[in-house]
Tab-separated table of C-alpha atoms in Angstrom:
chain	number	residue	atom	x	y	z
K	1	MET	CA	1.214	-8.336	-8.796
K	2	SER	CA	4.581	-9.616	-9.968
K	3	THR	CA	6.756	-12.054	-8.055
K	4	ALA	CA	9.656	-10.707	-6.006
K	5	ARG	CA	13.172	-11.353	-7.256
K	6	VAL	CA	16.315	-11.934	-5.208
K	7	LEU	CA	19.710	-11.425	-6.814
K	8	LEU	CA	22.331	-13.987	-5.815
K	9	VAL	CA	25.933	-12.919	-6.427
K	10	ASP	CA	28.811	-15.345	-5.858
K	11	ASP	CA	31.801	-16.355	-7.978
K	12	ARG	CA	31.322	-20.032	-7.040
K	13	SER	CA	28.506	-21.863	-8.802
K	14	GLU	CA	28.140	-24.393	-5.967
K	15	ASN	CA	27.383	-21.527	-3.552
K	16	LEU	CA	24.756	-20.171	-5.950
K	17	LEU	CA	23.138	-23.611	-6.163
K	18	ALA	CA	23.103	-23.868	-2.366
K	19	LEU	CA	21.468	-20.423	-2.047
K	20	GLU	CA	18.836	-21.332	-4.643
K	21	ALA	CA	18.078	-24.530	-2.703
K	22	ILE	CA	17.770	-22.613	0.587
K	23	LEU	CA	15.291	-20.148	-0.947
K	24	GLN	CA	13.314	-22.820	-2.798
K	25	GLY	CA	9.628	-22.715	-1.881
K	26	LEU	CA	9.599	-19.012	-1.016
K	27	PRO	CA	7.477	-16.743	-3.235
K	28	VAL	CA	10.542	-15.487	-5.089
K	29	ASN	CA	12.416	-15.801	-8.363
K	30	THR	CA	16.143	-16.126	-7.818
K	31	ILE	CA	18.573	-14.703	-10.346
K	32	ALA	CA	22.130	-16.016	-9.979
K	33	VAL	CA	25.207	-14.216	-11.313
K	34	THR	CA	28.905	-14.893	-10.818
K	35	SER	CA	30.375	-11.393	-10.617
K	36	GLY	CA	29.790	-7.884	-9.392
K	37	GLU	CA	29.792	-6.624	-12.958
K	38	GLU	CA	26.991	-9.037	-13.920
K	39	ALA	CA	25.035	-7.984	-10.834
K	40	LEU	CA	25.261	-4.313	-11.772
K	41	LYS	CA	24.048	-5.100	-15.305
K	42	ARG	CA	21.044	-7.018	-13.939
K	43	LEU	CA	20.211	-4.160	-11.591
K	44	LEU	CA	19.919	-1.785	-14.541
K	45	SER	CA	16.868	-3.572	-15.921
K	46	GLU	CA	15.160	-5.325	-13.001
K	47	ASP	CA	14.108	-4.534	-9.442
K	48	TYR	CA	14.971	-6.885	-6.594
K	49	ALA	CA	13.524	-7.475	-3.130
K	50	ALA	CA	17.039	-8.232	-1.823
K	51	ILE	CA	20.583	-9.008	-2.884
K	52	LEU	CA	22.670	-11.825	-1.380
K	53	LEU	CA	26.224	-10.772	-2.116
K	54	ASP	CA	29.481	-12.638	-1.610
K	55	ALA	CA	31.922	-10.233	0.008
K	56	GLN	CA	35.079	-11.758	-1.424
K	57	MET	CA	35.122	-12.301	-5.192
K	58	PRO	CA	37.887	-11.890	-7.765
K	59	GLY	CA	37.789	-8.692	-9.785
K	60	MET	CA	35.102	-6.426	-8.386
K	61	ASP	CA	34.562	-7.665	-4.835
K	62	GLY	CA	31.279	-7.469	-2.952
K	63	PHE	CA	32.192	-4.246	-1.170
K	64	GLU	CA	32.857	-2.381	-4.407
K	65	THR	CA	29.720	-3.872	-5.955
K	66	ALA	CA	27.654	-2.722	-2.976
K	67	ARG	CA	29.131	0.761	-3.207
K	68	HIS	CA	28.005	1.004	-6.848
K	69	ILE	CA	24.562	-0.352	-5.965
K	70	LYS	CA	24.059	2.227	-3.239
K	71	GLN	CA	25.211	5.095	-5.491
K	72	ARG	CA	22.414	4.477	-7.993
K	73	GLU	CA	19.081	6.134	-7.288
K	74	LYS	CA	17.140	3.114	-8.572
K	75	THR	CA	18.927	0.589	-6.332
K	76	ARG	CA	19.863	2.752	-3.350
K	77	HIS	CA	17.207	1.184	-1.104
K	78	THR	CA	17.599	-2.436	-2.202
K	79	PRO	CA	18.664	-4.439	0.880
K	80	ILE	CA	22.043	-6.178	0.647
K	81	ILE	CA	22.972	-9.164	2.792
K	82	PHE	CA	26.681	-9.941	2.630
K	83	LEU	CA	27.729	-13.580	2.768
K	84	THR	CA	31.364	-14.467	3.298
K	85	ALA	CA	33.517	-17.500	4.011
K	86	ALA	CA	36.012	-15.339	5.887
K	87	ASP	CA	36.298	-15.855	9.608
K	88	ARG	CA	34.269	-13.429	11.623
K	89	ASP	CA	36.276	-10.270	11.282
K	90	ALA	CA	34.767	-7.172	12.862
K	91	HIS	CA	36.650	-4.981	10.389
K	92	LEU	CA	35.135	-6.764	7.371
K	93	ALA	CA	31.668	-6.663	8.918
K	94	MET	CA	32.009	-2.916	9.587
K	95	ARG	CA	33.226	-2.434	6.027
K	96	GLY	CA	30.110	-4.250	4.810
K	97	TYR	CA	27.788	-2.111	6.906
K	98	SER	CA	29.620	1.054	5.858
K	99	VAL	CA	28.821	0.387	2.178
K	100	GLY	CA	25.137	-0.114	2.942
K	101	ALA	CA	24.593	-3.746	3.893
K	102	VAL	CA	21.646	-4.590	6.142
K	103	ASP	CA	23.392	-7.744	7.367
K	104	TYR	CA	26.752	-9.504	7.222
K	105	ILE	CA	26.669	-13.290	7.609
K	106	THR	CA	29.679	-15.587	7.786
K	107	LYS	CA	29.695	-19.118	6.381
K	108	PRO	CA	28.795	-21.655	7.495
K	109	PHE	CA	25.427	-20.180	8.430
K	110	ASP	CA	22.062	-21.553	9.460
K	111	PRO	CA	20.043	-21.867	6.240
K	112	TRP	CA	16.762	-21.338	8.100
K	113	MET	CA	18.050	-18.075	9.526
K	114	LEU	CA	19.003	-16.820	6.054
K	115	ARG	CA	15.687	-18.007	4.621
K	116	THR	CA	13.778	-16.144	7.361
K	117	LYS	CA	15.729	-12.938	6.763
K	118	VAL	CA	15.142	-13.081	3.013
K	119	LYS	CA	11.432	-13.767	3.611
K	120	VAL	CA	11.195	-10.509	5.586
K	121	PHE	CA	12.557	-8.571	2.605
K	122	ILE	CA	10.228	-10.401	0.220
K	123	ASP	CA	7.276	-9.439	2.431
K	124	LEU	CA	8.443	-5.813	2.622
K	125	TRP	CA	8.851	-5.715	-1.155
K	126	ALA	CA	5.336	-7.120	-1.646
K	127	GLN	CA	3.894	-4.545	0.771
K	128	GLY	CA	5.715	-1.791	-1.116
K	129	GLN	CA	4.284	-3.071	-4.408
K	130	ALA	CA	0.772	-3.118	-2.940
K	131	LEU	CA	1.244	0.401	-1.589
K	132	ARG	CA	2.437	1.663	-4.987
K	133	GLN	CA	-0.579	0.067	-6.682
K	134	THR	CA	-2.933	1.635	-4.129
K	135	SER	CA	-1.254	4.989	-4.634
K	136	GLU	CA	-1.610	4.738	-8.419
K	137	ARG	CA	-5.269	3.725	-8.081
K	138	THR	CA	-5.894	6.645	-5.697
K	139	LYS	CA	-4.256	9.029	-8.176
K	140	ASP	CA	-6.431	7.666	-10.996
K	141	LEU	CA	-9.570	8.035	-8.852
K	142	ARG	CA	-8.659	11.609	-7.933
K	143	GLU	CA	-8.166	12.474	-11.598
K	144	ARG	CA	-11.531	10.908	-12.434
K	145	GLU	CA	-13.149	12.753	-9.535
K	146	GLY	CA	-11.721	16.044	-10.843
K	147	HIS	CA	-13.035	15.311	-14.319
K	148	LEU	CA	-16.497	14.417	-12.984
K	149	THR	CA	-16.547	17.481	-10.731
K	150	HIS	CA	-15.726	19.664	-13.727
K	151	ARG	CA	-18.571	18.092	-15.714
K	152	LEU	CA	-20.951	18.551	-12.767
K	153	ASP	CA	-19.960	22.213	-12.509
K	154	LEU	CA	-20.699	22.679	-16.221
K	155	ALA	CA	-24.069	20.982	-15.784
K	156	ARG	CA	-24.895	23.209	-12.769
K	157	ASP	CA	-23.979	26.313	-14.776
K	158	ALA	CA	-26.198	25.173	-17.651
K	159	LEU	CA	-29.089	24.462	-15.272
K	160	ALA	CA	-28.667	27.815	-13.549
K	161	ALA	CA	-28.722	29.570	-16.920
K	162	TRP	CA	-31.832	27.626	-17.884
K	163	GLN	CA	-33.580	28.451	-14.583
K	164	GLU	CA	-32.777	32.132	-14.969
K	165	GLY	CA	-34.280	32.063	-18.423
K	166	ARG	CA	-31.002	32.740	-20.143
K	167	ALA	CA	-31.138	29.467	-21.997
K	168	THR	CA	-33.760	27.171	-23.356
K	169	ASP	CA	-32.944	23.672	-24.248
K	170	PRO	CA	-35.490	20.908	-24.733
K	171	GLU	CA	-32.917	18.341	-23.571
K	172	ILE	CA	-32.487	20.141	-20.230
K	173	GLU	CA	-36.260	20.246	-19.821
K	174	ARG	CA	-36.487	16.522	-20.527
K	175	ILE	CA	-33.742	15.751	-17.977
K	176	LEU	CA	-35.394	17.953	-15.350
K	177	ALA	CA	-38.695	16.230	-15.992
K	178	LEU	CA	-37.039	12.899	-15.320
K	179	LEU	CA	-35.693	14.278	-12.047
K	180	GLU	CA	-39.110	15.350	-10.830
K	181	PRO	CA	-40.487	13.189	-7.998
K	182	GLY	CA	-42.772	10.492	-9.377
K	183	ALA	CA	-41.320	10.695	-12.895
K	184	ALA	CA	-40.975	7.347	-14.625
């Protein structure tokens, strides 16, 4: 199974470094980008367990970035945690939730709290991966079962024809002889 990835989006490199340090030691690869545009490009080619998104950035801000993320089928269900240096403003928090955020955290924040929240999304991502693998394996087994059932049906038909005297085949007789009790 692959390692979960978390996308870190902030226009300030020192904030990205701090986030990478907070998440260090978790079973995750962090990918840091400095703009909403870069984040959207990354999301085209890779899946992420979560996105930590600065709400206030120049150019495309976090709210607009989140709106684009949630409009895409591929990324619609990727959890977004907004991080912002703005004072706790209920309007900004509601704006964050309205564009699909699962949380809205103001700086300064408790790094252990953020780490714990991200760990939950990493665990959920890993469980989803395991479920997808189990589903794929189940599908493969069902296809194999169908193939084997088809072959068994053909063998039954051949045996029935042989028993009814409609077919003679030395190979069938040899196989039946092997199936007889006490056959070596």
